Tab-separated table of C-alpha atoms in Angstrom:
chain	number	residue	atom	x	y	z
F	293	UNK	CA	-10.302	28.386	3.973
F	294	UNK	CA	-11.005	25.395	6.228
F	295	UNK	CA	-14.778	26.170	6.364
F	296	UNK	CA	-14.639	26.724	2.207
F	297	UNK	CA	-13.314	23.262	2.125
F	298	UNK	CA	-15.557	21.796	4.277
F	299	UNK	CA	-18.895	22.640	2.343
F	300	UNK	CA	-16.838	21.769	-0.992
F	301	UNK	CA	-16.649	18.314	0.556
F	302	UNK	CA	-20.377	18.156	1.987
F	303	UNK	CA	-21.788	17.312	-1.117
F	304	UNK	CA	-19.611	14.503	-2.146
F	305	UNK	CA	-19.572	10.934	-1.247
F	306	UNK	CA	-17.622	9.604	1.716
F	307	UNK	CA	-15.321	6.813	-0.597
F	308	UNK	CA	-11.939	5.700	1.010
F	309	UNK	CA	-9.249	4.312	-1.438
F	310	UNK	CA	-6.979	2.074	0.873
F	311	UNK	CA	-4.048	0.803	-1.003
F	312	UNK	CA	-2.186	-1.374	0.907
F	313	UNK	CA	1.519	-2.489	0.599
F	314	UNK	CA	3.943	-5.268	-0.744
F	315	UNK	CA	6.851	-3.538	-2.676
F	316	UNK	CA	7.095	-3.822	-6.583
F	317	UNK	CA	3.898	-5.775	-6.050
F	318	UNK	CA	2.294	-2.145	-6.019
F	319	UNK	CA	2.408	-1.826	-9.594
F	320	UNK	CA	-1.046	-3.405	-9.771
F	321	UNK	CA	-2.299	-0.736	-8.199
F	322	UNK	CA	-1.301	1.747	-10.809
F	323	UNK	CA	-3.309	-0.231	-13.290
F	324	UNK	CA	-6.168	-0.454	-11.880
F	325	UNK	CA	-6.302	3.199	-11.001
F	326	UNK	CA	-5.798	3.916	-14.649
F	327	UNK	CA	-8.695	2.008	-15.367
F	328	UNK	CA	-10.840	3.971	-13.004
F	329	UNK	CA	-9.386	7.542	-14.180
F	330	UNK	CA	-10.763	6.410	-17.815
F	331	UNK	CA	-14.087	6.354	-16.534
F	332	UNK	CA	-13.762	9.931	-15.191
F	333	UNK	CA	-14.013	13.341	-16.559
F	334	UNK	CA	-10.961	14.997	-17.962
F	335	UNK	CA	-10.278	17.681	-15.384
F	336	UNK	CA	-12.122	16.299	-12.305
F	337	UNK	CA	-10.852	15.837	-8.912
F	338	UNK	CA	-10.465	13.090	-6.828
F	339	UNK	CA	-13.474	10.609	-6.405
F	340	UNK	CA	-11.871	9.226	-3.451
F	341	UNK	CA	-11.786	12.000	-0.689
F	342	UNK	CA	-10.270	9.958	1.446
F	343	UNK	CA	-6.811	7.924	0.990
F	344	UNK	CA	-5.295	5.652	3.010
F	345	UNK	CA	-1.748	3.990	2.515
F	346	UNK	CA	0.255	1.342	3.879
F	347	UNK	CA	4.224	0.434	2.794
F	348	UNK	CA	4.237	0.885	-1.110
F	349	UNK	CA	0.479	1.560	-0.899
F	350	UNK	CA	1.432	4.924	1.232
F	351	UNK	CA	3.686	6.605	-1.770
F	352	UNK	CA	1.000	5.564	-4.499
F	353	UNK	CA	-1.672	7.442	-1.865
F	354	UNK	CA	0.322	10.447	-2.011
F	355	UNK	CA	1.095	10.750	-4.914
F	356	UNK	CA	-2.759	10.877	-5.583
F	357	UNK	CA	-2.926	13.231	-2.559
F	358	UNK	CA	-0.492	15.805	-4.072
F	359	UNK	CA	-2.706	15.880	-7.087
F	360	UNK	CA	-6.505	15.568	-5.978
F	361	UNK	CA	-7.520	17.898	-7.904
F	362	UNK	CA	-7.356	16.272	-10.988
F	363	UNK	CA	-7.413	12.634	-10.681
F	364	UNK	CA	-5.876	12.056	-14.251
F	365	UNK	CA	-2.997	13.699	-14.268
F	366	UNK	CA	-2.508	12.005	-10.584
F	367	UNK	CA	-2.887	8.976	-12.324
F	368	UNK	CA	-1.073	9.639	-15.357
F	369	UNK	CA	1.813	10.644	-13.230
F	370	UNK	CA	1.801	7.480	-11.217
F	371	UNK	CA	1.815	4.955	-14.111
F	372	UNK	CA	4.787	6.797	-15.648
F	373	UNK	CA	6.730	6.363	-12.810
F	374	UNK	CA	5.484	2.094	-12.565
F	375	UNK	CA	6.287	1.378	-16.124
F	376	UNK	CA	9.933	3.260	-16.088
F	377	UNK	CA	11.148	1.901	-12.540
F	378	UNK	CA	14.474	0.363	-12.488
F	379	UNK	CA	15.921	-1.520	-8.979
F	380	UNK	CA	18.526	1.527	-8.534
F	381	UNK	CA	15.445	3.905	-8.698
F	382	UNK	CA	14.785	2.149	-5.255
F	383	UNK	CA	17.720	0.425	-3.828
F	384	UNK	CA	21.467	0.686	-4.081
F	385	UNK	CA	21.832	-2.091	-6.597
F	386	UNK	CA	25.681	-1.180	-7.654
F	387	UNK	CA	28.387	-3.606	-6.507
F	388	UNK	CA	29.943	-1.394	-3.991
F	389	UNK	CA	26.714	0.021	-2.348
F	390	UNK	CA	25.110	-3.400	-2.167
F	391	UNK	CA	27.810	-5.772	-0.514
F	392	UNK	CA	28.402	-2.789	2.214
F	393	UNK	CA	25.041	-2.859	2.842
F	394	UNK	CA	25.072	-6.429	2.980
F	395	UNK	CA	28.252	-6.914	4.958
F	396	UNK	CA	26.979	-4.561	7.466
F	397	UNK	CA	24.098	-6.480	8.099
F	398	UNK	CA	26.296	-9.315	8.843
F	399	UNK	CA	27.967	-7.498	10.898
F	400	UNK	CA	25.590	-6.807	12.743
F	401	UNK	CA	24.581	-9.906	13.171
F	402	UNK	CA	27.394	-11.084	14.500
F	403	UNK	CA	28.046	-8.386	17.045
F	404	UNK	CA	24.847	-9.185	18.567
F	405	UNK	CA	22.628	-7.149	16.368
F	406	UNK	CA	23.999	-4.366	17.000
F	407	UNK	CA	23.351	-1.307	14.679
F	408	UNK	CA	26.021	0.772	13.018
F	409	UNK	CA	26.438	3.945	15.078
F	410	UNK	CA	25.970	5.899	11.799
F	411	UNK	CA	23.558	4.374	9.278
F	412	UNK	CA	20.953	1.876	10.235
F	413	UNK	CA	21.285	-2.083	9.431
F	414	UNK	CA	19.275	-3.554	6.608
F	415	UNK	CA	20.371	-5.960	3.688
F	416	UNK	CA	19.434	-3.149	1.166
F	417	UNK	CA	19.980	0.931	1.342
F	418	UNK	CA	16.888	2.733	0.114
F	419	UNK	CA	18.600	6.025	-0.703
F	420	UNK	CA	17.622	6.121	-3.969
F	421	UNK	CA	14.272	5.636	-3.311
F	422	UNK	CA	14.355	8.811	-0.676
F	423	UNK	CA	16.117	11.105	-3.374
F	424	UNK	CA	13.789	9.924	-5.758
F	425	UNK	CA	10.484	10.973	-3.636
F	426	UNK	CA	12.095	14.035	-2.391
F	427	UNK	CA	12.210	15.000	-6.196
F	428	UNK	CA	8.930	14.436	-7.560
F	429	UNK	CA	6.771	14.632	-4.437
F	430	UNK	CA	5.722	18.207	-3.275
F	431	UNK	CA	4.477	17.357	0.430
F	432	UNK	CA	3.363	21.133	0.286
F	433	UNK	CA	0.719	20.535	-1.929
F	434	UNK	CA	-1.136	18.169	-0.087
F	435	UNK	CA	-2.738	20.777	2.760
F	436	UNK	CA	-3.325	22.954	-0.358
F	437	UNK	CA	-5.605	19.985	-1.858
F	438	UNK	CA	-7.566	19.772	1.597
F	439	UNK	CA	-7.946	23.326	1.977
F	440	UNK	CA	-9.153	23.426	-1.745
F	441	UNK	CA	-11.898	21.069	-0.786
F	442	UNK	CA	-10.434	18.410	-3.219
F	443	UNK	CA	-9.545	15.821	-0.268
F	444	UNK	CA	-10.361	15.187	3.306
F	445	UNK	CA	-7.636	13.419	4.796
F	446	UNK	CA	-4.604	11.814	3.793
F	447	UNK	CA	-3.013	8.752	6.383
F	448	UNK	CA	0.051	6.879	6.432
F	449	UNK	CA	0.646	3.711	8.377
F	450	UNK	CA	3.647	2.535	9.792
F	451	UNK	CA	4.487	-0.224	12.583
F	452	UNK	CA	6.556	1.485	15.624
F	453	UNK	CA	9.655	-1.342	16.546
F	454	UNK	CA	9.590	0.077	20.612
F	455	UNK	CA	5.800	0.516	21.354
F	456	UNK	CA	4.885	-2.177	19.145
F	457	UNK	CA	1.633	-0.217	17.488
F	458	UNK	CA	0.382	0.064	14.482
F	459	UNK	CA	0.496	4.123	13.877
F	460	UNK	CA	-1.888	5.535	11.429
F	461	UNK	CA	-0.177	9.436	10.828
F	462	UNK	CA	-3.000	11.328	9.168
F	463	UNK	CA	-3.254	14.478	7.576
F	464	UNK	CA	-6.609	16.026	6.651
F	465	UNK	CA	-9.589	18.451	7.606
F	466	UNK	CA	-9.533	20.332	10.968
F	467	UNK	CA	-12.406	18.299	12.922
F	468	UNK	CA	-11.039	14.902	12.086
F	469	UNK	CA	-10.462	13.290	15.607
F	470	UNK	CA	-7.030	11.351	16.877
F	471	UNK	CA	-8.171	7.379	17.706
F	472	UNK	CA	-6.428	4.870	20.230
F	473	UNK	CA	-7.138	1.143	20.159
F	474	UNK	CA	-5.966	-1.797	21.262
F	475	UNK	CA	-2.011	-1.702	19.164
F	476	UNK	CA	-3.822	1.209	16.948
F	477	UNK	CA	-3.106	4.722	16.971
F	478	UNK	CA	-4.245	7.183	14.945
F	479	UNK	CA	-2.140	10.594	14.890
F	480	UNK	CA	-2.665	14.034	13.280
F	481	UNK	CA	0.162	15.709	11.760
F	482	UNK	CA	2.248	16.522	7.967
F	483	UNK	CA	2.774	14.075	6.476
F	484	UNK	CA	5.633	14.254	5.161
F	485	UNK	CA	8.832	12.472	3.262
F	486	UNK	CA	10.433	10.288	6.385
F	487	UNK	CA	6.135	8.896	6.947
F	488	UNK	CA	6.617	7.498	3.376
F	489	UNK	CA	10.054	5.906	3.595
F	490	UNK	CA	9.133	4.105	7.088
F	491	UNK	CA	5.963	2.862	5.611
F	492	UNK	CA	7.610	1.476	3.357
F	493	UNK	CA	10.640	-0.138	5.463
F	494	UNK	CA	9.966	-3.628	4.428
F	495	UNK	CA	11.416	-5.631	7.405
F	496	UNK	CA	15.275	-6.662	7.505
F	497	UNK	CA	15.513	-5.307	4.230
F	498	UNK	CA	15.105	-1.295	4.491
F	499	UNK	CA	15.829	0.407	7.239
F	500	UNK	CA	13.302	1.966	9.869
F	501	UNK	CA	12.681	5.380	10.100
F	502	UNK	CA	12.605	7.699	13.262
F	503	UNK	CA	9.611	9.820	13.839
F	504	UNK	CA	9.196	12.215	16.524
F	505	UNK	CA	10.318	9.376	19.654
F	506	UNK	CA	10.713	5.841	17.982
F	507	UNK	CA	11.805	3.671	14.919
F	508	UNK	CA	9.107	2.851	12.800
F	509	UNK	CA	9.169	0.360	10.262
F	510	UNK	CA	6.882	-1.468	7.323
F	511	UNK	CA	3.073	0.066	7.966
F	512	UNK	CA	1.736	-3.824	7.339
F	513	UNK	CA	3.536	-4.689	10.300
F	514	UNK	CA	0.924	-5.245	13.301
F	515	UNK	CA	-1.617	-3.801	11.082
F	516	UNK	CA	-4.198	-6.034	12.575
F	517	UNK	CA	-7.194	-3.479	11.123
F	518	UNK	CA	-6.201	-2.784	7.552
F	519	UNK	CA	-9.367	-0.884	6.930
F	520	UNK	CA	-9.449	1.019	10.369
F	521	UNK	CA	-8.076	4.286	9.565
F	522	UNK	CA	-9.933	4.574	6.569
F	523	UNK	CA	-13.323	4.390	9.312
F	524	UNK	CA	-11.842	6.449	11.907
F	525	UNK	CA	-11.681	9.469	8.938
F	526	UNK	CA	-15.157	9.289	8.507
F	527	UNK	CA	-15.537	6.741	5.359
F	528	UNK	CA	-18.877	5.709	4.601
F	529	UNK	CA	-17.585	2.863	1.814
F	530	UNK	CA	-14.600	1.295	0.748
F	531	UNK	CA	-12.526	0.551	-2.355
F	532	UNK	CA	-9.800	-1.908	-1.199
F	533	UNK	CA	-6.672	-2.117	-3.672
F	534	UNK	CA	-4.995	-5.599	-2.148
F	535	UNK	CA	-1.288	-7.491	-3.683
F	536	UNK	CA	-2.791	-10.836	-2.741
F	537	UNK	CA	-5.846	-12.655	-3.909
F	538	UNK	CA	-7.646	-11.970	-1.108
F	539	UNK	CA	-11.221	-13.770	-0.886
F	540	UNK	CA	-10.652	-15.608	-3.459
F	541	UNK	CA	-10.516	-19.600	-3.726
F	542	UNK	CA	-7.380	-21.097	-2.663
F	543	UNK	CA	-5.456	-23.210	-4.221
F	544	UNK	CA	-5.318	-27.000	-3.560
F	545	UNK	CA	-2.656	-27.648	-0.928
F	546	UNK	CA	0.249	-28.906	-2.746
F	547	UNK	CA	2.818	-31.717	-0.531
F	548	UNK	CA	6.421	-30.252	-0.035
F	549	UNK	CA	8.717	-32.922	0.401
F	550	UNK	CA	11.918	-30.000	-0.110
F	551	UNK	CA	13.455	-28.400	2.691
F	552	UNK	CA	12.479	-24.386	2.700
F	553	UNK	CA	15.303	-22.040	1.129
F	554	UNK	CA	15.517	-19.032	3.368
F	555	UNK	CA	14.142	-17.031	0.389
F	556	UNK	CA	11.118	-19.139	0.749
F	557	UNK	CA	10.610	-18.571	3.888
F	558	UNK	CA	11.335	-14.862	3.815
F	559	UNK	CA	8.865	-14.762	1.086
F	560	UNK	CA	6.217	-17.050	3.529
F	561	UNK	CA	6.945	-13.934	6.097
F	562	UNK	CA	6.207	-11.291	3.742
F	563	UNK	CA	2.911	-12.877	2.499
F	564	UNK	CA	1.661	-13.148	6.331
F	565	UNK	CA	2.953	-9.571	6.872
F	566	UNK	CA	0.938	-8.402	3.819
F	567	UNK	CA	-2.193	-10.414	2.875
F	568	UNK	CA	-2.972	-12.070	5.723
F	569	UNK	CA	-4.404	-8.920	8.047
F	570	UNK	CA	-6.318	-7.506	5.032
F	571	UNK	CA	-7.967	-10.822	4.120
F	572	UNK	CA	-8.836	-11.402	7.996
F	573	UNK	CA	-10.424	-7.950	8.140
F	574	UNK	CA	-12.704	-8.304	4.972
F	575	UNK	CA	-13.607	-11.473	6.513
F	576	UNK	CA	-14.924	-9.505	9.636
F	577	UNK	CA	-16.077	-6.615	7.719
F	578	UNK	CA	-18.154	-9.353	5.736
F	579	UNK	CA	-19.409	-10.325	9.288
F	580	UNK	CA	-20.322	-7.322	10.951
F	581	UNK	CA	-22.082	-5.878	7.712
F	582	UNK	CA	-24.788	-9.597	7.697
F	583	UNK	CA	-24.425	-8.968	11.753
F	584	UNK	CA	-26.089	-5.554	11.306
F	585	UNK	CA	-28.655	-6.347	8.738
F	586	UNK	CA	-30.239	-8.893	10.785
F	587	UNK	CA	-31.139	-5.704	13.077
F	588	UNK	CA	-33.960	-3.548	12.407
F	589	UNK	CA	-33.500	-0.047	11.650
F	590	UNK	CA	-35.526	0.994	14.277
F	591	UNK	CA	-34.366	-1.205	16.711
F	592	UNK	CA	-30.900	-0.006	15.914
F	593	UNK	CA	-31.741	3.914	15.797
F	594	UNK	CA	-33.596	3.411	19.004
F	595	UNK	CA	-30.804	1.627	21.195
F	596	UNK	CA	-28.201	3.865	19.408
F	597	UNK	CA	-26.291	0.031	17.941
F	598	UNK	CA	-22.587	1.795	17.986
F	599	UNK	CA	-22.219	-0.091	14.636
F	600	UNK	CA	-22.683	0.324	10.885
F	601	UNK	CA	-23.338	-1.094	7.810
F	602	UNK	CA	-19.869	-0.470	5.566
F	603	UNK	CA	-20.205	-1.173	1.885
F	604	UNK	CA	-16.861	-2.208	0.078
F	605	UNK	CA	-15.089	-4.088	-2.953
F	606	UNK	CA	-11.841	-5.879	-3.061
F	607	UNK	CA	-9.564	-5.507	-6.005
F	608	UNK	CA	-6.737	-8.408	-6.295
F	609	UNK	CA	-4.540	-9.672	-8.739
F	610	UNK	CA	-6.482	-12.696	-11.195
F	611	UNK	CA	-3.204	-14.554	-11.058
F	612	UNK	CA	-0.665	-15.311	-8.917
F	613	UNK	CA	2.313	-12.591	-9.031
F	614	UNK	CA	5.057	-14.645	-7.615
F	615	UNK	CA	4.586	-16.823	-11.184
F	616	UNK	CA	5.306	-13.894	-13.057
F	617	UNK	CA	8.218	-12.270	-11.536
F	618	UNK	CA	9.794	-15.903	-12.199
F	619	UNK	CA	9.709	-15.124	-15.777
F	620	UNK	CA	11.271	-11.469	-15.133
F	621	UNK	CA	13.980	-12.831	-12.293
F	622	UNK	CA	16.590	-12.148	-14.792
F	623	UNK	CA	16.054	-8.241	-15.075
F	624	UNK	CA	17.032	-7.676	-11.695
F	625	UNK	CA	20.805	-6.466	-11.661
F	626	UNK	CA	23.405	-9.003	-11.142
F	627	UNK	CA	24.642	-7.782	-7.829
F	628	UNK	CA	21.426	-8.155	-6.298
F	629	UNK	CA	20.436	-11.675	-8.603
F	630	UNK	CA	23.755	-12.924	-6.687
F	631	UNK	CA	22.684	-11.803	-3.125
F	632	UNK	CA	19.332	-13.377	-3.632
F	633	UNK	CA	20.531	-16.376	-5.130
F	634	UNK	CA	22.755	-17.105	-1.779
F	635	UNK	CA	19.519	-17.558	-0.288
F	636	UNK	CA	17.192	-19.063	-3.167
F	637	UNK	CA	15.919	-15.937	-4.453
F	638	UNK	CA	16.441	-16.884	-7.992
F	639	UNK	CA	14.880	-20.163	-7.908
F	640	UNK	CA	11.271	-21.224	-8.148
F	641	UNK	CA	10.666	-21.563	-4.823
F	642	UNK	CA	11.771	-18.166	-3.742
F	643	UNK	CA	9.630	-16.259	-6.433
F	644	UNK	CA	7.558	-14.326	-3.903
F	645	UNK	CA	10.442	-12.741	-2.122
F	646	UNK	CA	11.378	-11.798	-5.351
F	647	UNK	CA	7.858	-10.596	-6.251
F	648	UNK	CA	8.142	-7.847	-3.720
F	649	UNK	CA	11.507	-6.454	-4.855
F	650	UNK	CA	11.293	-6.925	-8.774
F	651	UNK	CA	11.155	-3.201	-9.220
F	652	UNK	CA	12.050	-3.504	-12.823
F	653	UNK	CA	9.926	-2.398	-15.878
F	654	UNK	CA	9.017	-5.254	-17.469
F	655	UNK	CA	7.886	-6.684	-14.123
F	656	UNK	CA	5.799	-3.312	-13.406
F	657	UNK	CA	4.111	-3.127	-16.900
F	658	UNK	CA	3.231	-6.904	-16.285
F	659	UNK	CA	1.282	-5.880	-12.910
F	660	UNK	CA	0.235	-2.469	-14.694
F	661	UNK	CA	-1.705	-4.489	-17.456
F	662	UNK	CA	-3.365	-6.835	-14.929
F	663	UNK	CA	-4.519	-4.441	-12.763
F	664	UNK	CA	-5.923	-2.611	-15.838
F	665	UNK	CA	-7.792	-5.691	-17.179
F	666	UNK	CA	-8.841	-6.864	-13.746
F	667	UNK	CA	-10.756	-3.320	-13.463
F	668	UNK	CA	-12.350	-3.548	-16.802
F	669	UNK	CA	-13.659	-6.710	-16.338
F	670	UNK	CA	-15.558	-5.454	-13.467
F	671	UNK	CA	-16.300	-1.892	-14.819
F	672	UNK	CA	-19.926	-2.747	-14.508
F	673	UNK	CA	-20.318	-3.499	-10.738
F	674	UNK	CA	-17.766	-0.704	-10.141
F	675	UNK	CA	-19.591	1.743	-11.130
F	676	UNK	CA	-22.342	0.966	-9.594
F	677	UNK	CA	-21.024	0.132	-6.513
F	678	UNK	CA	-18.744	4.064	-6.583
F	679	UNK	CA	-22.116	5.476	-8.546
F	680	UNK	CA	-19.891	7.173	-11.202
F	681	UNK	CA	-22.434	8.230	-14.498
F	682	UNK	CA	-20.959	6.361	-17.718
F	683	UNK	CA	-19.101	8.700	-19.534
F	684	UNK	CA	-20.293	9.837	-23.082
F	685	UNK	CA	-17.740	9.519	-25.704
């Protein structure tokens, strides 16, 4: 079966899809993959034999994974599940389970950090979130898809709190080869439900997940090589889903004359735990690709040049998500609207922590329909760049 798979796969373009994390944020992703699916045939498999995850990104690349062989219903299932989330779909957001939670974590705090000798510390309990993937996602299915041929590998990053690496757990065809870099590790095996919930561990507030010998945490964490994994399993281009607005213009820096809420600075964290390793490794990516094209091909066939020329585009949001969960803030469930406004959650200033744990519909169908437009405004250049015929209607 593996050797049936492999010559399915020959003929097919090397094209990673690396979606990469920051918690209801993800929801953009869904739209833009919709986008893409509409410029498919009905019935065809994945165009992206390769996917690569981080934190939310990791459950949106399975669920693709699970269903490679037809990238529309893959899609189709993934937007349903964006445009009907609810916080309790994710989170404990109930009275009882959310100030237990909470008064745990001070607890712990004040016990010198302590854990509970039964359940893990972490402001929020992501139980629902577990029941809910152990539901609707059939890990099974996902060697099935590579032994069909439909996909090469599958990998899930996560950020290990003892060795202090950034873990890449793949899953994928038999002569794929294990990596270790400097705080990178690349390691072959299921993947399976606990790879998805530690990815997806967003620090202090989920707890970390123990695989094989450690606690591992939010992928993003220490992920100083965003688009790493996606070249140690064999990519030959890249189509990079980001949260952020990476390479794009900044805005004008604005003077702050009021002192931080902690949700602002929580918020501050996230962004640097998110955005700021992706946008640092397009910028290198950028480099090494001019780098290389200064070269000659002969001069770089005949010294064997142990680099290569990686083509890639960047998907990111068109406007700034943090402004629009501020006009959703009040969707969140009270219990949690009162936790987060003990530490400026609710408040202008703390709209980016908020961003990343608005997992409420209205919010979702916001980041659904951006990430839908932003695609179709560059359908042109997309397909070029993934060389996808247009589709006769």
């Amino acid at each position: 079966m593996a050797n049936d798979s492999g010559a399915a796969l020959a003929g097919r373009s090397k094209t990673a899809l690396i979606l990469t994390g920051g918690g209801a944020r993800a929801a953009y992703q869904a739209g833009v993959l919709r986008a893409l699916s509409e410029w498919r045939p009905k019935g065809a498999p994945t165009p992206f034999p390769i996917i690569c995850g981080t934190s939310a990104g990791s459950i949106n690349a399975t669920v693709l994974a699970v269903d490679a062989e037809n990238f529309r219903i893959a899609v189709r299932r993934l937007v349903t599940v964006w445009k009907n989330f609810h916080a309790d779909h994710v989170y404990r957001a109930d009275v009882f389970g959310a100030l237990r939670n909470s008064a745990r974590w001070i607890f712990a705090g004040l016990t010198g950090g302590r854990p509970h000798r039964s359940k893990p510390v972490s402001l929020l309990d992501n139980a629902p979130l577990a029941a809910l993937l152990d539901r609707h996602v059939n890990f099974a299915r996902i060697q099935e898809q590579i032994d069909g041929g439909y996909l090469a590998a599958l990998s899930i990053t996560c950020s290990g709190y003892s060795s202090g690496h950034s873990v890449t757990f793949y899953q994928g065809q038999p002569d794929l080869k294990s990596w270790h870099r400097a705080r990178r590790v690349g390691v072959a095996m299921p993947i399976e439900l606990n790879h998805l919930l530690a990815s997806s561990a967003l620090p202090f507030i989920f707890p970390p997940m123990h695989i094989n010998r450690e606690y591992f945490g939010d992928g993003s964490m220490r992920q100083i090589a965003p688009l790493s994994p996606a070249l140690h399993l064999g990519a030959e281009r890249l189509l990079v889903i980001g949260v952020g607005r990476q390479l794009q213009a900044g805005n004008e820096r604005l003077r702050g004359t009021a002192f931080p809420t902690l949700a602002q600075i929580a918020g501050h964290a996230l962004n640097s735990i998110f955005l700021d390793s992706l946008e640092v490794d397009l910028e290198r990516m950028q480099r090494i690709n001019r780098t290389i094209a200064l070269i000659p091909e002969a001069v770089r066939r005949e010294t064997n040049y142990p680099l290569r020329r990686v083509a890639f585009r960047v998907l990111t949001p068109s406007e700034e998500l943090e402004r629009i969960a501020a006009r959703y803030a009040h969707e969140l469930p009270k219990t949690i609207r009162t936790l987060l406004s003990t530490v400026g959650g609710t408040r202008r200033s703390g709209s980016t922590l908020l961003s990343y744990l608005l997992f409420e519909k209205s919010f979702c169908r916001e980041l659904i329909k951006l990430g839908y437009k932003d695609t179709m405004a560059r359908k042109d250049d997309l397909m070029a760049f993934l060389e996808w015929p247009e589709l006769v209607a």
